[in-house]
Amino acid sequence: MAGVADAAAPGSSGDGRRGGAPEQQQQDAGRGEQKSSCSSGESWPPAGGSGQPPQRTETLGFYESDRERKKKRSVSDLSLLRFISAELTRGYFLEHNEAKYTERRERVYTCMRIPRELEKLMFFGIFLCLDAFLYVFTLLPLRIFLALFRFITLPCYGLRDRRLLQPAQVCDIFKGVILVICYFMMHYVDYSMMYHLIRGQSVIKLYIIYNMLEVADRLFSSFGQDILDALYWTATEPKERKRAHIGVIPHFFMAVLYVFLHAILIMVQATTLNVAFNSHNKSLLTIMMSNNFVEIKGSVFKKFEKNNLFQMSNSDIKERFTNYVLLLIVCLRNMEQFSWNPDHLWVLFPDVCMVIASEIAVDIVKHAFITKFNDITADVYSEYRASLAFDLVSSRQKNAYTDYSDSVSRRMGFIPLPLAVLLIRVVTSSIKVQGVLAYACVVLFYCGLISLKVLNSIVLLGKSCQYVKEAKMEEKLFDPPPTSTPGKPLSKPQSKFKSPQGIPTDESFSASVTNQPVHQKENPPSLLVTSNSDQFLMTPDGEDKDISQDNSELKHRSSKKDLLEIDRFTICGNRID
């Protein structure tokens, strides 16, 4: 090898320059390739000794050599024009995250369905409240008359039962006596003096007063139904049991005091709203309407479960119906001041529509965002409607343990007695009845109210049966009311009125709605009574499972609150666990 190198050396200089030039160029090219490969971090020749050129690794879609060439590019290539063209031509595919965008689209569709589903629930709930409210003016006086007639004629027929009156009749008499006493007590409250006293206050002070009245109304409604239930149970409790109460008379005085104070509270609310309507610049009315939009801020950013949303829906139904009655009272007082001039009614009409529209808009926006943030579908409102329908249908069963008006009071926090006392007081002071023709009109109006009540009850009962059947809750209607003792869980009731296949037929279902309740003597004393519909939103519909699965379901239910246990907090705001 050394000889070859020595022989080649002379040829590379002098006369041999021209002939050795190509070989030298090839050697120089080979050295350049080795140098470039070494500079890029690759060894040449490769370790395998195959003599093949090294494979270029790919990183982020570019080869190493491409990346090195980009580094050597001049600064002029990275121009603003290239950046703008890249931004204009950059593309992406939404189908790479199909599940995410499908979920967003479903949320939009849910928000679009919320107004329709919510208003269907509100419409049904408002007519339920109207039915319970009309019951006080129409059927309750007739039931009291029948109870007194039975009590007077009892010696003629003999004492067939230990009870002088049925428990429902005793409760009706107490309701009537409370209404009469509170009505006469309301005559000592001067509405005109209250109106001028509130009108002399500043706008900001009235705004604060109105907010305080709303909170006080929710607290009164929460505790008021407990006072009335305690009175009814104390008056109708079997006498053979050990006495564990303070007596019927103290409970009666507490009930009268509650109804009277709550009626005064609602009167102050109606007076404040009347002052807002009659203010010259409508500033107070605008502030009171804006208070509804503040409610959105305190509701939509909280975590809501289906039970919590059910509470809020019931509270909104009660609040909307109460506002309608307050607007009616305001219109009656204003029409009286203007000598029942029909032209003044059209002056009040725009303000009334504005208040109602703002209430509807706030409810829709609030529920739409609550369902969006908590991933709740719009179908849940049909479940809420079925649960309210179940309360109506179950109050017509043989094993009914409460009146329907009391069931609405517990479910929605709507107590019709104070509102009825105030409305009777306003109507009697605004409308003067003189002459035989006027009394005839009053009788015709009362007959019209009875017809409206009966028609409304029939339609509601038919719709409720339809909703219960659609929700497949017929079997629960034939279960006896669950009973419990202190320290023991609720036992699962067994059905006694089922068909041989275990499924109630349409004949038994329709007959049970119109039958009278039967006193169950074999049932143990019930201290805590809950409705079967309270478990509707927590348990799936389907066939009966075995005993082990039922036990596991009972343990799972015990961790959650039944709806009826938290219904009393419905009108006390959004109680979130």
XYZ file of C-alpha atoms in Angstrom:
577
model
C 0.000 0.000 0.000
C 2.921 2.310 0.719
C 4.416 1.621 -2.687
C 1.205 2.436 -4.368
C 0.996 5.676 -2.491
C 4.590 6.552 -3.386
C 3.997 5.783 -7.030
C 0.932 7.908 -7.110
C 2.629 10.821 -5.514
C 4.832 11.831 -8.434
C 1.913 11.619 -10.816
C -0.004 14.088 -8.787
C 2.447 16.894 -9.411
C 4.204 18.316 -12.417
C 3.197 16.759 -15.679
C 0.492 14.529 -14.143
C -1.755 17.371 -12.831
C -4.110 17.405 -15.749
C -4.704 13.649 -15.750
C -5.248 13.345 -11.947
C -7.724 16.164 -11.573
C -10.920 14.060 -11.865
C -9.762 11.636 -9.210
C -8.915 14.446 -6.849
C -12.347 15.967 -7.362
C -13.986 12.657 -6.489
C -11.881 12.352 -3.339
C -12.742 15.909 -2.350
C -16.447 15.185 -2.885
C -16.178 12.072 -0.728
C -14.497 14.038 2.032
C -17.232 16.683 1.824
C -19.972 14.091 2.214
C -18.171 12.535 5.170
C -17.750 15.949 6.712
C -21.409 16.861 6.238
C -22.543 13.564 7.678
C -20.228 13.950 10.634
C -21.413 17.466 11.224
C -25.027 16.264 11.335
C -24.195 13.846 14.134
C -24.045 10.647 12.026
C -21.066 8.250 11.841
C -19.693 7.227 8.510
C -19.309 4.456 7.666
C -22.216 3.060 9.692
C -21.596 0.617 12.501
C -23.061 -2.276 10.544
C -20.449 -1.845 7.868
C -23.039 -2.170 5.112
C -21.864 0.919 3.347
C -25.469 2.184 2.896
C -26.231 5.880 3.562
C -27.859 6.543 6.949
C -31.706 6.597 7.306
C -33.151 10.043 8.007
C -35.393 10.088 11.045
C -38.764 11.849 10.845
C -39.726 14.367 13.553
C -43.116 16.145 13.490
C -43.522 15.398 9.780
C -40.088 16.791 8.759
C -36.829 15.036 8.139
C -33.692 15.965 9.959
C -32.089 17.158 6.781
C -35.144 19.319 6.038
C -34.886 20.844 9.456
C -31.222 21.597 8.924
C -32.011 23.216 5.598
C -34.667 25.385 7.282
C -32.082 26.565 9.763
C -29.913 27.699 6.911
C -32.685 29.677 5.333
C -32.283 33.372 5.313
C -34.275 35.675 7.523
C -36.053 37.049 4.476
C -37.961 33.749 4.013
C -39.718 34.160 7.441
C -41.732 37.101 6.277
C -45.093 38.443 7.449
C -46.637 37.454 4.140
C -45.776 33.786 4.684
C -47.318 33.900 8.173
C -50.553 35.464 6.897
C -50.806 32.961 4.046
C -50.293 30.100 6.512
C -53.020 31.445 8.781
C -55.403 31.839 5.849
C -54.844 28.349 4.488
C -54.621 26.463 7.790
C -57.308 23.766 8.141
C -58.719 21.360 10.722
C -61.374 18.629 10.948
C -64.196 18.795 13.523
C -64.867 15.095 13.043
C -61.676 14.335 14.967
C -63.624 15.232 18.159
C -67.105 14.185 17.141
C -68.361 13.352 20.644
C -67.560 16.799 21.988
C -69.358 18.704 19.263
C -72.338 16.342 19.353
C -72.686 17.042 23.062
C -72.542 20.791 22.451
C -75.273 20.500 19.839
C -77.475 18.514 22.218
C -77.013 21.222 24.840
C -78.257 23.813 22.369
C -81.276 21.669 21.558
C -81.939 21.212 25.285
C -81.902 24.978 25.836
C -84.328 25.355 22.958
C -86.679 22.786 24.502
C -86.553 24.254 28.013
C -89.126 27.070 27.454
C -91.728 24.651 26.107
C -91.218 21.936 28.726
C -90.959 24.444 31.583
C -94.126 26.296 30.617
C -96.015 23.000 30.345
C -94.995 22.237 33.924
C -95.820 25.780 35.033
C -99.207 25.665 33.318
C -100.101 22.397 35.015
C -98.793 23.560 38.403
C -100.622 26.895 38.282
C -103.919 25.130 37.648
C -103.155 22.827 40.577
C -102.718 25.895 42.792
C -105.892 27.402 41.334
C -107.787 24.222 42.155
C -106.582 24.277 45.765
C -107.346 28.014 45.998
C -110.878 27.683 44.599
C -111.526 24.821 47.002
C -111.460 27.299 49.900
C -114.233 29.433 48.370
C -116.456 26.745 46.826
C -116.377 23.221 48.232
C -115.051 23.996 51.714
C -118.211 25.919 52.813
C -120.380 23.098 51.491
C -118.311 20.470 53.296
C -118.531 22.466 56.533
C -122.304 22.692 56.134
C -122.546 18.916 55.658
C -120.302 18.285 58.677
C -122.426 20.551 60.895
C -125.595 18.944 59.593
C -124.206 15.514 60.486
C -123.252 16.743 63.943
C -126.720 18.234 64.582
C -128.664 15.227 63.297
C -126.404 12.678 64.972
C -128.874 11.883 67.838
C -131.563 11.035 65.293
C -129.495 8.318 63.662
C -127.691 7.000 66.721
C -123.988 6.727 67.382
C -122.835 4.131 64.875
C -119.159 4.884 65.321
C -116.983 6.032 68.160
C -116.210 9.232 66.262
C -118.727 12.035 66.272
C -117.241 13.372 63.036
C -114.862 11.965 60.476
C -111.268 13.281 60.598
C -111.688 15.071 57.269
C -114.808 16.828 58.583
C -112.998 17.932 61.739
C -110.202 19.439 59.617
C -112.756 21.222 57.418
C -114.460 22.769 60.442
C -111.151 24.002 61.797
C -110.302 25.572 58.434
C -113.647 27.360 58.327
C -113.363 28.671 61.883
C -109.836 29.955 61.225
C -111.012 31.724 58.069
C -113.913 33.441 59.849
C -111.855 34.558 62.857
C -108.989 35.905 60.732
C -111.436 37.698 58.435
C -112.916 39.654 61.336
C -109.429 40.338 62.708
C -108.394 41.815 59.361
C -111.049 44.513 59.743
C -108.843 46.114 62.399
C -106.051 46.620 59.835
C -106.453 49.916 57.965
C -105.407 49.433 54.346
C -105.473 53.171 53.506
C -103.198 54.091 56.367
C -100.784 51.330 55.360
C -100.786 52.576 51.760
C -99.890 56.163 52.667
C -97.301 55.004 55.190
C -95.510 52.942 52.545
C -95.868 55.632 49.896
C -94.036 58.155 52.092
C -90.884 56.036 52.143
C -87.975 56.443 49.746
C -87.495 54.179 46.750
C -84.428 52.400 48.114
C -86.117 51.771 51.443
C -89.151 50.314 49.695
C -86.912 48.071 47.624
C -85.295 46.731 50.787
C -88.689 46.294 52.435
C -90.005 44.320 49.474
C -87.012 41.963 49.559
C -87.450 41.437 53.282
C -91.132 40.685 52.737
C -90.284 38.001 50.158
C -87.912 36.286 52.569
C -90.449 36.528 55.401
C -93.158 35.073 53.154
C -90.987 32.018 52.442
C -90.233 31.527 56.122
C -93.896 31.890 57.094
C -94.968 29.398 54.439
C -92.327 26.929 55.576
C -93.402 26.936 59.214
C -97.106 27.605 58.644
C -97.951 24.265 57.096
C -96.309 22.504 60.039
C -98.536 24.487 62.415
C -101.683 23.557 60.499
C -100.682 19.887 60.199
C -99.987 19.774 63.931
C -103.464 21.174 64.613
C -105.183 18.672 62.308
C -103.319 15.685 63.744
C -103.841 16.788 67.349
C -107.589 17.192 66.769
C -108.045 13.833 64.984
C -105.530 11.635 66.824
C -107.095 8.498 68.335
C -107.927 9.032 71.998
C -106.696 5.660 73.236
C -103.107 6.691 72.665
C -100.923 8.311 75.247
C -101.154 12.076 75.126
C -97.963 13.617 73.769
C -99.126 17.125 72.868
C -100.035 20.384 74.540
C -103.690 20.229 73.578
C -105.997 21.258 70.757
C -106.733 24.791 72.004
C -103.067 25.976 72.074
C -102.551 24.539 68.594
C -105.698 26.290 67.417
C -104.556 29.680 68.716
C -101.150 29.216 67.101
C -102.851 28.442 63.779
C -105.079 31.533 64.016
C -102.112 33.731 64.870
C -100.089 32.339 61.975
C -102.844 32.847 59.386
C -103.480 36.386 60.620
C -99.796 37.413 60.544
C -99.232 35.810 57.148
C -102.283 37.605 55.752
C -100.926 40.950 57.008
C -97.564 40.138 55.415
C -99.169 39.475 52.044
C -101.204 42.684 52.416
C -97.991 44.679 52.880
C -96.583 43.016 49.760
C -99.685 43.938 47.769
C -99.574 47.502 49.098
C -95.920 47.912 48.114
C -96.714 46.622 44.632
C -99.651 49.043 44.442
C -97.363 51.948 45.364
C -94.961 50.868 42.620
C -97.796 50.863 40.074
C -99.002 54.323 41.105
C -95.574 55.997 41.229
C -95.235 58.742 38.644
C -91.867 57.649 37.204
C -92.256 53.870 37.630
C -88.767 53.725 39.163
C -89.831 51.473 42.024
C -91.548 49.065 39.628
C -88.408 48.896 37.512
C -86.254 48.171 40.556
C -88.650 45.472 41.743
C -88.578 43.838 38.305
C -84.802 43.969 38.189
C -84.807 42.057 41.456
C -86.005 39.033 39.485
C -82.873 39.134 37.329
C -80.713 39.190 40.457
C -82.254 35.809 41.213
C -80.514 34.419 38.127
C -77.108 35.299 39.539
C -77.785 33.457 42.775
C -79.112 30.312 41.091
C -77.436 29.410 37.817
C -73.892 29.054 39.188
C -74.795 26.500 41.861
C -74.683 22.753 41.584
C -78.168 21.310 41.167
C -79.412 17.760 41.294
C -82.786 16.637 39.978
C -84.381 16.876 43.421
C -83.054 20.400 43.970
C -84.350 21.481 40.579
C -87.737 19.986 41.498
C -87.806 22.157 44.618
C -86.981 25.248 42.583
C -89.666 24.424 40.004
C -92.304 24.072 42.726
C -91.157 27.340 44.274
C -91.417 29.113 40.909
C -94.945 27.763 40.393
C -96.038 28.999 43.816
C -94.350 32.382 43.315
C -95.940 32.928 39.914
C -99.448 32.079 41.152
C -99.021 34.325 44.199
C -97.940 37.189 41.941
C -101.071 36.714 39.854
C -103.246 37.027 42.970
C -101.280 40.101 44.113
C -101.792 41.713 40.710
C -105.508 40.982 40.990
C -105.619 42.696 44.390
C -103.744 45.715 43.007
C -106.177 46.023 40.099
C -109.178 45.785 42.444
C -107.840 48.539 44.716
C -107.022 50.833 41.792
C -110.370 50.286 40.100
C -112.118 51.127 43.360
C -110.224 54.416 43.629
C -111.270 55.362 40.079
C -114.944 54.408 40.613
C -114.621 51.281 38.447
C -113.847 53.263 35.327
C -112.960 50.695 32.618
C -110.594 53.162 30.927
C -108.257 53.015 33.918
C -107.939 49.248 33.458
C -106.164 49.831 30.159
C -103.766 52.150 31.966
C -102.795 49.326 34.328
C -102.677 46.685 31.613
C -99.164 47.493 30.231
C -97.599 47.401 33.705
C -99.298 44.112 34.521
C -98.083 42.558 31.271
C -94.563 43.870 31.914
C -94.436 42.248 35.369
C -95.735 38.927 34.061
C -93.372 38.941 31.057
C -90.342 39.662 33.231
C -91.277 36.801 35.568
C -91.612 34.353 32.660
C -88.351 35.505 31.057
C -86.420 35.150 34.303
C -87.750 31.634 34.897
C -86.864 30.505 31.364
C -83.328 31.902 31.474
C -82.724 30.529 34.961
C -83.866 27.002 34.171
C -82.135 26.961 30.785
C -78.720 27.711 32.262
C -79.227 25.456 35.294
C -79.945 22.490 33.035
C -76.986 23.430 30.823
C -74.429 23.710 33.618
C -75.608 20.526 35.388
C -76.141 18.322 32.308
C -79.866 17.803 33.002
C -82.115 16.940 30.090
C -85.383 18.685 29.331
C -87.287 15.414 29.853
C -86.927 15.858 33.604
C -89.804 18.354 33.597
C -92.184 15.651 32.402
C -91.074 13.592 35.435
C -91.813 16.541 37.712
C -95.246 16.907 36.153
C -95.934 13.200 36.649
C -94.926 13.495 40.298
C -97.376 16.376 40.826
C -100.070 14.396 39.011
C -99.390 11.427 41.290
C -100.165 13.591 44.338
C -103.502 14.585 42.837
C -104.497 11.032 41.921
C -103.309 9.511 45.202
C -105.517 11.917 47.190
C -108.540 10.196 45.585
C -107.484 6.685 46.654
C -109.011 4.512 49.361
C -105.796 4.737 51.347
C -105.560 8.537 51.094
C -104.114 10.153 54.197
C -104.379 13.844 53.309
C -106.528 16.299 51.443
C -105.348 17.457 48.054
C -105.093 21.115 49.087
C -102.818 20.115 51.963
C -100.757 17.980 49.574
C -100.218 20.993 47.306
C -99.258 23.052 50.339
C -96.608 20.554 51.360
C -95.307 20.030 47.844
C -95.129 23.630 46.635
C -95.215 25.626 49.835
C -98.484 27.236 48.741
C -100.870 27.779 51.683
C -104.223 29.092 50.426
C -105.735 30.161 53.777
C -103.846 33.490 54.317
C -104.209 34.442 50.666
C -107.925 33.617 50.757
C -108.438 35.731 53.910
C -106.762 38.723 52.265
C -108.684 38.354 49.000
C -112.027 38.125 50.844
C -111.101 41.224 52.844
C -110.170 43.221 49.732
C -113.212 42.127 47.722
C -115.690 42.890 50.510
C -114.156 46.331 51.092
C -113.940 47.187 47.374
C -117.343 45.946 46.215
C -120.500 47.126 47.948
C -123.461 44.748 47.753
C -126.807 46.538 48.071
C -130.224 45.424 46.902
C -131.781 42.141 45.874
C -130.250 42.236 42.402
C -126.766 42.580 43.847
C -127.274 39.552 46.090
C -128.596 37.595 43.123
C -125.422 38.446 41.221
C -123.377 37.243 44.187
C -125.237 33.913 44.167
C -124.717 33.551 40.424
C -121.038 34.378 40.825
C -120.705 31.739 43.544
C -122.377 29.160 41.307
C -119.961 30.125 38.545
C -117.028 29.597 40.893
C -118.340 26.147 41.815
C -118.735 25.267 38.137
C -115.191 26.474 37.439
C -113.850 24.461 40.358
C -115.630 21.262 39.276
C -114.597 21.665 35.643
C -111.011 22.409 36.603
C -110.901 19.382 38.922
C -112.268 17.053 36.242
C -109.780 18.218 33.628
C -106.878 18.060 36.072
C -107.865 14.582 37.241
C -108.055 13.315 33.668
C -104.708 14.834 32.757
C -103.145 13.517 35.952
C -104.274 9.966 35.212
C -102.792 10.315 31.745
C -99.456 11.535 33.086
C -99.342 8.781 35.716
C -99.972 6.119 33.079
C -97.319 7.578 30.787
C -94.825 7.474 33.655
C -95.881 3.864 34.505
C -96.702 4.710 38.108
C -100.089 2.949 38.362
C -98.754 0.226 40.634
C -97.638 2.740 43.244
C -101.175 4.106 43.520
C -102.408 0.882 45.111
C -99.728 0.722 47.780
C -100.826 1.689 51.312
C -99.120 4.733 52.812
C -95.739 3.749 54.260
C -95.474 3.793 58.032
C -92.454 4.024 60.246
C -91.523 4.022 63.901
C -88.701 5.957 65.520
C -85.373 4.298 64.881
C -86.671 1.994 62.128
C -86.471 2.536 58.368
C -89.492 2.699 56.167
C -90.722 -0.705 55.122
C -91.638 -1.360 51.541
C -95.425 -1.477 51.257
C -97.128 -4.446 49.704
C -99.886 -3.956 47.196
C -103.346 -5.132 48.222
C -105.426 -3.994 45.303
C -103.647 -5.560 42.366
C -104.992 -7.875 39.749
C -103.975 -11.551 39.782
C -101.050 -10.775 37.513
C -99.871 -8.092 39.905
C -100.765 -5.274 37.495
C -103.781 -3.047 38.153
C -106.363 -3.031 35.426
C -107.905 0.093 33.951
C -111.229 -0.668 35.686
C -109.647 -0.848 39.123
C -107.557 2.241 38.390
C -110.522 4.355 37.340
C -112.687 3.070 40.195
C -110.068 3.797 42.822
C -109.968 7.440 41.805
C -113.600 8.038 42.703
C -113.986 5.766 45.746
C -114.073 7.149 49.262
C -111.161 6.538 51.626
C -111.519 3.649 54.054
C -110.250 3.808 57.603
C -107.505 1.200 58.068
C -107.620 -0.097 61.624
C -104.868 -2.679 61.288
C -102.193 -0.252 60.262
C -99.678 0.667 62.972
C -99.527 4.291 64.116
C -97.776 6.402 61.518
C -95.561 9.126 62.865
C -93.746 10.088 59.692
C -95.792 9.790 56.540
C -94.255 10.131 53.121
C -95.682 9.892 49.653
C -94.830 7.126 47.223
C -94.171 9.714 44.574
C -91.180 10.943 46.543
C -89.212 7.926 45.373
C -90.232 8.395 41.766
C -87.318 10.608 40.808
C -84.823 8.326 42.516
C -85.903 4.841 41.435
C -86.014 3.629 37.830
C -89.211 2.294 36.339
C -89.214 -1.391 35.537
C -90.180 -4.812 36.793
C -90.012 -5.874 40.435
C -86.628 -7.136 41.562
C -85.696 -9.740 44.129
C -85.371 -9.108 47.853
C -81.630 -8.627 47.815
C -81.867 -5.945 45.175
C -84.654 -4.241 47.122
C -82.475 -4.130 50.213
C -79.633 -2.587 48.260
C -82.009 -0.024 46.791
C -83.276 0.887 50.264
C -79.730 1.430 51.443
C -79.066 3.599 48.408
C -82.231 5.621 49.010
C -81.381 6.181 52.651
C -78.372 8.225 51.588
C -80.633 10.638 49.747
C -83.421 12.809 51.089
C -86.943 11.957 50.054
C -88.724 14.718 48.222
C -91.386 15.203 50.870
C -88.768 15.588 53.598
C -87.261 18.546 51.769
C -90.478 20.001 50.352
C -90.888 22.263 53.372
C -87.642 23.974 52.331
C -88.951 24.559 48.826
C -90.028 28.118 49.411
C -86.966 28.872 51.536
C -84.672 29.191 48.542
C -82.493 26.725 46.740
C -81.347 24.344 49.433
C -78.337 22.613 47.933
C -76.735 19.653 49.669
